[in-house]
Amino acid sequence: MKKLAIFSSLFIGALALAQGIKFEDSNFTAILAKAKKENKLVFVDAYASWCGPCKLMVKNIFPLQTVGDFYNSHFVNAKIDMEKGEGIGLAKKYNVKAFPTYLFINGDGEEVHRTLGYVEEKDFIQFAKDAEDPNKRLTALKQKFEKGEKDPEFLKNLAGLVIYNDSELAGKVLDRYFQQKTTLDQEDVQMLLSGTQSTESPLYKIFQAKKADIIKILPEDKYAKFDKNIKLNTVLKKSYNTDTKSWNDSYFLTESQKFLTKDESEKILKRAKANRALKDKDISTYEKLTLELYKDFSAAGSEELNSLAWNFFENVNTKASLEKAVAWAQESVKKDENYANTDTLANLYNKIGDKKNAKMWAEKAVELAKSKGEDSTDTEKLLKSL
């Protein structure tokens, strides 16, 4: 028995050593100081709470031992929500506009390398190695570009690194890249579409100039839809003043109706205001506008309805509004029953005091999660409380 106990303790100890990335639990100033003292770079996972790829990285990549072994020994690691606390200022300082963004910063607070998006294990370790190599850092790549580098793979890689945070440079890089391309492939088109966020971006000129090539891969009606969305994003951005947190309704309605119907324009503005109100934690405005938008929700998809219902569960306390959210969640389940929307329904029933239905749907959610190998820990906690 003693030998078994010793073996068990050794096994548990081995498991304890197998860990993923260890993130610091302190403020950014203290993290920079530690990095400077240890002569390391800071790795920052710049995320947002609503970001799907961010959650997948937390679930699939950050816990890996290979990833943890490298990052923990080479960097001081920080995980910061860019929409809360000091993250808001850091997002402005380091121009974080897409999530997740991964920053590598020296002890003086200077950014030396970055990338973004969901990244698989080997690539996630490789770009960390690139961050440590002065010849492969973003600053070095920019210098190489300025000296006239024309290698297509080099240009594609550089464009991918800067496309969301430096549209001017991305435009120059892709302009040089596309000058060498007689035809565009699927990856080229995807890169151009994902990076073109505004009609004022240099990338938009390429998007227009390459239309004939793009519609060989993308149906022309989808090209037109992308074009409309780019114009819409531009008008929306110009219509909202982030300093005063106010909307210029007249400007938006006038400009957007150059390519949208009056009804489309008004509905989009209302939805944009609702989304902004939720982001600004102006819950009463969010609640009012969302209820107006979804009086008739028969055409809404299952995921959209589940997202609405969950937002109401997390933020709204008016019983009548929560009962409306229950109806959204029920319709979501009706259209596509899954763990996410059954869990939402269980939580909503619990919040309005219907313990019987809360228990029934929590049991259903746990059952669905287990059948798909999903984590149902939170739902099981709810079930125990009922």
One Martini backbone bead per residue (centre of mass of N, CA, C, O) as a GRO file, in nm:
protein
  386
    1MET     BB    1   0.056   0.063  -0.019
    2LYS     BB    2   0.296   0.255  -0.006
    3LYS     BB    3   0.386   0.228  -0.298
    4LEU     BB    4   0.119   0.327  -0.418
    5ALA     BB    5   0.124   0.603  -0.282
    6ILE     BB    6   0.390   0.700  -0.406
    7PHE     BB    7   0.306   0.667  -0.700
    8SER     BB    8   0.063   0.856  -0.689
    9SER     BB    9   0.220   1.113  -0.604
   10LEU     BB   10   0.402   1.117  -0.852
   11PHE     BB   11   0.175   1.133  -1.063
   12ILE     BB   12   0.052   1.397  -0.959
   13GLY     BB   13   0.312   1.562  -0.989
   14ALA     BB   14   0.334   1.527  -1.296
   15LEU     BB   15   0.065   1.664  -1.362
   16ALA     BB   16   0.136   1.942  -1.236
   17LEU     BB   17   0.370   1.998  -1.448
   18ALA     BB   18   0.145   1.972  -1.660
   19GLN     BB   19   0.127   2.274  -1.840
   20GLY     BB   20   0.043   2.563  -1.946
   21ILE     BB   21  -0.005   2.875  -1.953
   22LYS     BB   22   0.128   3.123  -1.736
   23PHE     BB   23  -0.046   3.380  -1.593
   24GLU     BB   24  -0.041   3.683  -1.473
   25ASP     BB   25  -0.148   3.842  -1.146
   26SER     BB   26  -0.118   4.156  -1.271
   27ASN     BB   27  -0.016   4.441  -1.365
   28PHE     BB   28   0.144   4.580  -1.635
   29THR     BB   29   0.375   4.720  -1.490
   30ALA     BB   30   0.473   4.466  -1.335
   31ILE     BB   31   0.522   4.293  -1.588
   32LEU     BB   32   0.740   4.471  -1.716
   33ALA     BB   33   0.938   4.461  -1.479
   34LYS     BB   34   0.983   4.157  -1.486
   35ALA     BB   35   1.088   4.140  -1.778
   36LYS     BB   36   1.332   4.325  -1.736
   37LYS     BB   37   1.469   4.162  -1.510
   38GLU     BB   38   1.460   3.881  -1.698
   39ASN     BB   39   1.503   3.939  -2.002
   40LYS     BB   40   1.207   3.963  -2.134
   41LEU     BB   41   0.921   3.909  -2.289
   42VAL     BB   42   0.593   4.002  -2.348
   43PHE     BB   43   0.298   3.814  -2.348
   44VAL     BB   44  -0.014   3.903  -2.516
   45ASP     BB   45  -0.350   3.829  -2.461
   46ALA     BB   46  -0.573   3.994  -2.668
   47TYR     BB   47  -0.906   4.013  -2.556
   48ALA     BB   48  -1.254   3.909  -2.569
   49SER     BB   49  -1.537   3.782  -2.419
   50TRP     BB   50  -1.696   3.728  -2.715
   51CYS     BB   51  -1.463   3.563  -2.842
   52GLY     BB   52  -1.435   3.269  -2.999
   53PRO     BB   53  -1.126   3.218  -3.064
   54CYS     BB   54  -1.036   3.279  -2.775
   55LYS     BB   55  -1.179   3.033  -2.644
   56LEU     BB   56  -1.030   2.817  -2.816
   57MET     BB   57  -0.748   2.877  -2.711
   58VAL     BB   58  -0.810   2.813  -2.413
   59LYS     BB   59  -0.899   2.515  -2.476
   60ASN     BB   60  -0.663   2.404  -2.701
   61ILE     BB   61  -0.369   2.565  -2.652
   62PHE     BB   62  -0.281   2.682  -2.370
   63PRO     BB   63  -0.279   2.382  -2.216
   64LEU     BB   64  -0.037   2.292  -2.353
   65GLN     BB   65   0.271   2.177  -2.280
   66THR     BB   66   0.442   2.282  -2.516
   67VAL     BB   67   0.345   2.572  -2.484
   68GLY     BB   68   0.413   2.615  -2.186
   69ASP     BB   69   0.715   2.552  -2.192
   70PHE     BB   70   0.789   2.791  -2.379
   71TYR     BB   71   0.643   3.044  -2.259
   72ASN     BB   72   0.739   3.016  -1.955
   73SER     BB   73   1.060   3.031  -2.034
   74HIS     BB   74   1.048   3.308  -2.237
   75PHE     BB   75   0.800   3.451  -2.084
   76VAL     BB   76   0.578   3.702  -1.987
   77ASN     BB   77   0.242   3.643  -1.910
   78ALA     BB   78  -0.060   3.794  -2.057
   79LYS     BB   79  -0.417   3.842  -1.979
   80ILE     BB   80  -0.625   4.079  -2.169
   81ASP     BB   81  -0.899   4.274  -2.157
   82MET     BB   82  -0.970   4.526  -2.403
   83GLU     BB   83  -1.271   4.617  -2.250
   84LYS     BB   84  -1.115   4.642  -1.967
   85GLY     BB   85  -0.977   4.852  -1.788
   86GLU     BB   86  -0.648   4.865  -1.890
   87GLY     BB   87  -0.720   4.749  -2.176
   88ILE     BB   88  -0.826   5.007  -2.314
   89GLY     BB   89  -0.551   5.156  -2.325
   90LEU     BB   90  -0.387   4.927  -2.464
   91ALA     BB   91  -0.550   4.916  -2.726
   92LYS     BB   92  -0.466   5.202  -2.812
   93LYS     BB   93  -0.158   5.183  -2.794
   94TYR     BB   94  -0.156   4.890  -2.979
   95ASN     BB   95  -0.381   4.874  -3.191
   96VAL     BB   96  -0.643   4.700  -3.112
   97LYS     BB   97  -0.901   4.549  -3.350
   98ALA     BB   98  -0.857   4.237  -3.301
   99PHE     BB   99  -0.970   3.894  -3.225
  100PRO     BB  100  -0.705   3.769  -3.135
  101THR     BB  101  -0.422   3.935  -3.003
  102TYR     BB  102  -0.058   3.908  -3.030
  103LEU     BB  103   0.185   4.031  -2.807
  104PHE     BB  104   0.526   4.164  -2.818
  105ILE     BB  105   0.697   4.300  -2.530
  106ASN     BB  106   0.907   4.496  -2.387
  107GLY     BB  107   1.023   4.636  -2.087
  108ASP     BB  108   0.951   4.935  -2.229
  109GLY     BB  109   0.673   4.887  -2.404
  110GLU     BB  110   0.765   4.766  -2.680
  111GLU     BB  111   0.676   4.665  -2.982
  112VAL     BB  112   0.797   4.367  -3.183
  113HIS     BB  113   0.533   4.178  -3.208
  114ARG     BB  114   0.265   4.017  -3.416
  115THR     BB  115  -0.062   3.861  -3.404
  116LEU     BB  116  -0.356   3.656  -3.511
  117GLY     BB  117  -0.585   3.440  -3.406
  118TYR     BB  118  -0.623   3.122  -3.477
  119VAL     BB  119  -0.367   2.890  -3.352
  120GLU     BB  120  -0.171   2.643  -3.391
  121GLU     BB  121   0.069   2.495  -3.214
  122LYS     BB  122   0.322   2.525  -3.404
  123ASP     BB  123   0.269   2.825  -3.486
  124PHE     BB  124   0.262   2.940  -3.196
  125ILE     BB  125   0.562   2.873  -3.143
  126GLN     BB  126   0.698   3.001  -3.393
  127PHE     BB  127   0.617   3.306  -3.346
  128ALA     BB  128   0.772   3.315  -3.078
  129LYS     BB  129   1.048   3.270  -3.205
  130ASP     BB  130   1.033   3.520  -3.390
  131ALA     BB  131   1.021   3.730  -3.155
  132GLU     BB  132   1.330   3.654  -3.066
  133ASP     BB  133   1.402   3.731  -3.365
  134PRO     BB  134   1.516   4.017  -3.504
  135ASN     BB  135   1.481   3.908  -3.817
  136LYS     BB  136   1.146   3.830  -3.760
  137ARG     BB  137   1.036   4.077  -3.687
  138LEU     BB  138   0.829   4.327  -3.771
  139THR     BB  139   1.043   4.549  -3.794
  140ALA     BB  140   1.220   4.389  -3.998
  141LEU     BB  141   1.003   4.343  -4.215
  142LYS     BB  142   0.958   4.641  -4.279
  143GLN     BB  143   1.245   4.704  -4.372
  144LYS     BB  144   1.247   4.498  -4.602
  145PHE     BB  145   1.020   4.630  -4.760
  146GLU     BB  146   1.152   4.917  -4.795
  147LYS     BB  147   1.391   4.771  -4.973
  148GLY     BB  148   1.199   4.581  -5.192
  149GLU     BB  149   1.060   4.332  -5.129
  150LYS     BB  150   0.894   4.058  -5.351
  151ASP     BB  151   0.820   3.816  -5.208
  152PRO     BB  152   0.517   3.670  -5.185
  153GLU     BB  153   0.534   3.530  -4.904
  154PHE     BB  154   0.634   3.772  -4.750
  155LEU     BB  155   0.397   3.964  -4.818
  156LYS     BB  156   0.170   3.787  -4.703
  157ASN     BB  157   0.275   3.777  -4.413
  158LEU     BB  158   0.284   4.083  -4.357
  159ALA     BB  159  -0.013   4.141  -4.415
  160GLY     BB  160  -0.126   3.954  -4.189
  161LEU     BB  161   0.008   4.127  -3.949
  162VAL     BB  162  -0.128   4.436  -4.049
  163ILE     BB  163  -0.432   4.443  -4.157
  164TYR     BB  164  -0.578   4.548  -3.866
  165ASN     BB  165  -0.351   4.795  -3.771
  166ASP     BB  166  -0.224   4.874  -4.085
  167SER     BB  167  -0.368   4.969  -4.368
  168GLU     BB  168  -0.151   5.126  -4.516
  169LEU     BB  169   0.065   4.904  -4.528
  170ALA     BB  170  -0.113   4.679  -4.641
  171GLY     BB  171  -0.168   4.823  -4.908
  172LYS     BB  172   0.128   4.826  -5.008
  173VAL     BB  173   0.183   4.523  -4.989
  174LEU     BB  174  -0.058   4.424  -5.171
  175ASP     BB  175   0.012   4.584  -5.418
  176ARG     BB  176   0.280   4.433  -5.468
  177TYR     BB  177   0.161   4.151  -5.470
  178PHE     BB  178  -0.063   4.191  -5.704
  179GLN     BB  179   0.137   4.276  -5.933
  180GLN     BB  180   0.242   3.959  -5.951
  181LYS     BB  181  -0.056   3.871  -6.009
  182THR     BB  182  -0.242   3.718  -6.256
  183THR     BB  183  -0.387   3.548  -6.032
  184LEU     BB  184  -0.638   3.453  -5.804
  185ASP     BB  185  -0.689   3.305  -5.507
  186GLN     BB  186  -0.865   3.220  -5.235
  187GLU     BB  187  -0.663   3.346  -5.028
  188ASP     BB  188  -0.645   3.625  -5.154
  189VAL     BB  189  -0.943   3.702  -5.126
  190GLN     BB  190  -0.972   3.662  -4.822
  191MET     BB  191  -0.760   3.872  -4.740
  192LEU     BB  192  -0.898   4.116  -4.873
  193LEU     BB  193  -1.178   4.097  -4.734
  194SER     BB  194  -1.080   4.098  -4.430
  195GLY     BB  195  -0.918   4.388  -4.462
  196THR     BB  196  -1.172   4.539  -4.581
  197GLN     BB  197  -1.335   4.802  -4.377
  198SER     BB  198  -1.297   5.056  -4.580
  199THR     BB  199  -1.319   5.308  -4.822
  200GLU     BB  200  -1.042   5.448  -4.695
  201SER     BB  201  -0.887   5.212  -4.767
  202PRO     BB  202  -0.638   5.096  -4.969
  203LEU     BB  203  -0.784   4.815  -5.016
  204TYR     BB  204  -1.034   4.918  -5.174
  205LYS     BB  205  -0.891   4.973  -5.442
  206ILE     BB  206  -0.820   4.677  -5.489
  207PHE     BB  207  -1.105   4.563  -5.476
  208GLN     BB  208  -1.192   4.720  -5.733
  209ALA     BB  209  -0.959   4.646  -5.938
  210LYS     BB  210  -1.015   4.313  -5.875
  211LYS     BB  211  -1.302   4.224  -5.960
  212ALA     BB  212  -1.260   4.028  -6.201
  213ASP     BB  213  -1.100   3.822  -6.024
  214ILE     BB  214  -1.296   3.777  -5.784
  215ILE     BB  215  -1.555   3.673  -5.965
  216LYS     BB  216  -1.415   3.394  -6.026
  217ILE     BB  217  -1.462   3.303  -5.713
  218LEU     BB  218  -1.689   3.514  -5.663
  219PRO     BB  219  -1.987   3.595  -5.670
  220GLU     BB  220  -2.124   3.892  -5.766
  221ASP     BB  221  -2.333   3.916  -5.531
  222LYS     BB  222  -2.112   3.893  -5.308
  223TYR     BB  223  -1.947   4.133  -5.387
  224ALA     BB  224  -2.177   4.337  -5.345
  225LYS     BB  225  -2.215   4.272  -5.044
  226PHE     BB  226  -1.934   4.354  -4.952
  227ASP     BB  227  -1.948   4.645  -5.054
  228LYS     BB  228  -2.185   4.727  -4.874
  229ASN     BB  229  -2.046   4.661  -4.599
  230ILE     BB  230  -1.814   4.859  -4.626
  231LYS     BB  231  -1.990   5.112  -4.646
  232LEU     BB  232  -2.142   5.069  -4.380
  233ASN     BB  233  -1.900   5.073  -4.186
  234THR     BB  234  -1.815   5.361  -4.257
  235VAL     BB  235  -2.077   5.508  -4.173
  236LEU     BB  236  -2.097   5.407  -3.883
  237LYS     BB  237  -1.828   5.522  -3.783
  238LYS     BB  238  -1.908   5.828  -3.857
  239SER     BB  239  -2.181   5.830  -3.668
  240TYR     BB  240  -1.985   5.782  -3.418
  241ASN     BB  241  -1.905   5.926  -3.100
  242THR     BB  242  -1.678   5.821  -2.864
  243ASP     BB  243  -1.664   6.069  -2.671
  244THR     BB  244  -1.995   6.130  -2.653
  245LYS     BB  245  -2.181   5.889  -2.723
  246SER     BB  246  -2.296   5.967  -3.024
  247TRP     BB  247  -2.543   6.009  -3.278
  248ASN     BB  248  -2.575   6.063  -3.641
  249ASP     BB  249  -2.859   6.009  -3.790
  250SER     BB  250  -2.868   6.184  -4.044
  251TYR     BB  251  -2.608   6.085  -4.173
  252PHE     BB  252  -2.671   5.785  -4.189
  253LEU     BB  253  -2.940   5.796  -4.351
  254THR     BB  254  -2.830   5.946  -4.597
  255GLU     BB  255  -2.583   5.759  -4.674
  256SER     BB  256  -2.720   5.468  -4.666
  257GLN     BB  257  -2.953   5.544  -4.889
  258LYS     BB  258  -2.751   5.502  -5.138
  259PHE     BB  259  -2.762   5.151  -5.071
  260LEU     BB  260  -3.038   5.164  -4.912
  261THR     BB  261  -3.315   5.130  -4.767
  262LYS     BB  262  -3.504   5.280  -4.537
  263ASP     BB  263  -3.565   5.029  -4.366
  264GLU     BB  264  -3.276   4.920  -4.346
  265SER     BB  265  -3.145   5.170  -4.223
  266GLU     BB  266  -3.315   5.186  -3.960
  267LYS     BB  267  -3.254   4.898  -3.854
  268ILE     BB  268  -2.943   4.920  -3.842
  269LEU     BB  269  -2.930   5.157  -3.647
  270LYS     BB  270  -3.076   5.019  -3.413
  271ARG     BB  271  -2.875   4.783  -3.386
  272ALA     BB  272  -2.623   4.956  -3.336
  273LYS     BB  273  -2.733   5.091  -3.078
  274ALA     BB  274  -2.771   4.832  -2.917
  275ASN     BB  275  -2.476   4.732  -2.924
  276ARG     BB  276  -2.355   4.987  -2.794
  277ALA     BB  277  -2.519   4.979  -2.530
  278LEU     BB  278  -2.405   4.711  -2.433
  279LYS     BB  279  -2.106   4.797  -2.432
  280ASP     BB  280  -2.187   5.057  -2.233
  281LYS     BB  281  -2.407   4.955  -2.020
  282ASP     BB  282  -2.696   5.043  -2.153
  283ILE     BB  283  -2.954   4.852  -2.076
  284SER     BB  284  -3.219   5.004  -2.128
  285THR     BB  285  -3.161   5.061  -2.427
  286TYR     BB  286  -3.107   4.775  -2.519
  287GLU     BB  287  -3.379   4.657  -2.436
  288LYS     BB  288  -3.569   4.839  -2.603
  289LEU     BB  289  -3.447   4.792  -2.891
  290THR     BB  290  -3.463   4.479  -2.897
  291LEU     BB  291  -3.769   4.454  -2.863
  292GLU     BB  292  -3.830   4.606  -3.127
  293LEU     BB  293  -3.666   4.422  -3.327
  294TYR     BB  294  -3.812   4.138  -3.180
  295LYS     BB  295  -4.121   4.105  -3.222
  296ASP     BB  296  -4.029   3.960  -3.486
  297PHE     BB  297  -3.852   3.624  -3.485
  298SER     BB  298  -3.899   3.409  -3.722
  299ALA     BB  299  -3.626   3.480  -3.906
  300ALA     BB  300  -3.441   3.401  -3.695
  301GLY     BB  301  -3.179   3.240  -3.585
  302SER     BB  302  -3.064   3.031  -3.349
  303GLU     BB  303  -2.803   3.186  -3.262
  304GLU     BB  304  -2.925   3.467  -3.241
  305LEU     BB  305  -3.137   3.397  -3.021
  306ASN     BB  306  -2.940   3.290  -2.809
  307SER     BB  307  -2.776   3.549  -2.777
  308LEU     BB  308  -3.008   3.728  -2.683
  309ALA     BB  309  -3.099   3.559  -2.438
  310TRP     BB  310  -2.825   3.573  -2.288
  311ASN     BB  311  -2.806   3.879  -2.263
  312PHE     BB  312  -3.058   3.899  -2.087
  313PHE     BB  313  -2.969   3.718  -1.858
  314GLU     BB  314  -2.708   3.895  -1.784
  315ASN     BB  315  -2.864   4.212  -1.792
  316VAL     BB  316  -3.167   4.153  -1.730
  317ASN     BB  317  -3.465   4.216  -1.488
  318THR     BB  318  -3.716   4.219  -1.646
  319LYS     BB  319  -3.965   3.998  -1.659
  320ALA     BB  320  -4.098   4.052  -1.936
  321SER     BB  321  -3.826   4.038  -2.091
  322LEU     BB  322  -3.745   3.750  -1.999
  323GLU     BB  323  -3.992   3.614  -2.132
  324LYS     BB  324  -3.900   3.688  -2.415
  325ALA     BB  325  -3.632   3.532  -2.397
  326VAL     BB  326  -3.764   3.258  -2.369
  327ALA     BB  327  -3.889   3.261  -2.652
  328TRP     BB  328  -3.621   3.271  -2.802
  329ALA     BB  329  -3.501   3.010  -2.684
  330GLN     BB  330  -3.727   2.823  -2.782
  331GLU     BB  331  -3.682   2.883  -3.085
  332SER     BB  332  -3.390   2.791  -3.095
  333VAL     BB  333  -3.450   2.496  -3.014
  334LYS     BB  334  -3.649   2.435  -3.243
  335LYS     BB  335  -3.429   2.484  -3.477
  336ASP     BB  336  -3.159   2.396  -3.272
  337GLU     BB  337  -3.075   2.161  -3.067
  338ASN     BB  338  -2.854   2.241  -2.788
  339TYR     BB  339  -2.655   2.312  -2.533
  340ALA     BB  340  -2.661   2.623  -2.538
  341ASN     BB  341  -2.983   2.671  -2.552
  342THR     BB  342  -3.065   2.490  -2.308
  343ASP     BB  343  -2.900   2.647  -2.101
  344THR     BB  344  -3.037   2.918  -2.139
  345LEU     BB  345  -3.322   2.824  -2.066
  346ALA     BB  346  -3.259   2.733  -1.779
  347ASN     BB  347  -3.157   3.011  -1.673
  348LEU     BB  348  -3.415   3.172  -1.731
  349TYR     BB  349  -3.611   3.010  -1.560
  350ASN     BB  350  -3.459   3.064  -1.298
  351LYS     BB  351  -3.479   3.381  -1.304
  352ILE     BB  352  -3.815   3.366  -1.305
  353GLY     BB  353  -3.882   3.102  -1.100
  354ASP     BB  354  -3.882   2.827  -1.287
  355LYS     BB  355  -3.773   2.538  -1.159
  356LYS     BB  356  -3.892   2.308  -1.324
  357ASN     BB  357  -3.784   2.399  -1.608
  358ALA     BB  358  -3.493   2.436  -1.526
  359LYS     BB  359  -3.437   2.139  -1.461
  360MET     BB  360  -3.518   2.009  -1.728
  361TRP     BB  361  -3.311   2.177  -1.909
  362ALA     BB  362  -3.054   2.107  -1.756
  363GLU     BB  363  -3.067   1.803  -1.807
  364LYS     BB  364  -3.064   1.830  -2.115
  365ALA     BB  365  -2.794   1.980  -2.142
  366VAL     BB  366  -2.612   1.765  -2.012
  367GLU     BB  367  -2.683   1.541  -2.208
  368LEU     BB  368  -2.583   1.686  -2.465
  369ALA     BB  369  -2.293   1.737  -2.376
  370LYS     BB  370  -2.210   1.437  -2.331
  371SER     BB  371  -2.273   1.344  -2.629
  372LYS     BB  372  -2.039   1.577  -2.733
  373GLY     BB  373  -1.805   1.645  -2.519
  374GLU     BB  374  -1.898   1.875  -2.332
  375ASP     BB  375  -1.893   2.135  -2.107
  376SER     BB  376  -2.120   2.119  -1.798
  377THR     BB  377  -2.046   2.256  -1.523
  378ASP     BB  378  -2.245   2.500  -1.494
  379THR     BB  379  -2.507   2.332  -1.520
  380GLU     BB  380  -2.452   2.147  -1.278
  381LYS     BB  381  -2.462   2.375  -1.071
  382LEU     BB  382  -2.750   2.454  -1.126
  383LEU     BB  383  -2.881   2.180  -1.062
  384LYS     BB  384  -2.790   2.171  -0.760
  385SER     BB  385  -2.957   2.444  -0.685
  386LEU     BB  386  -3.262   2.317  -0.743
   0.00000   0.00000   0.00000
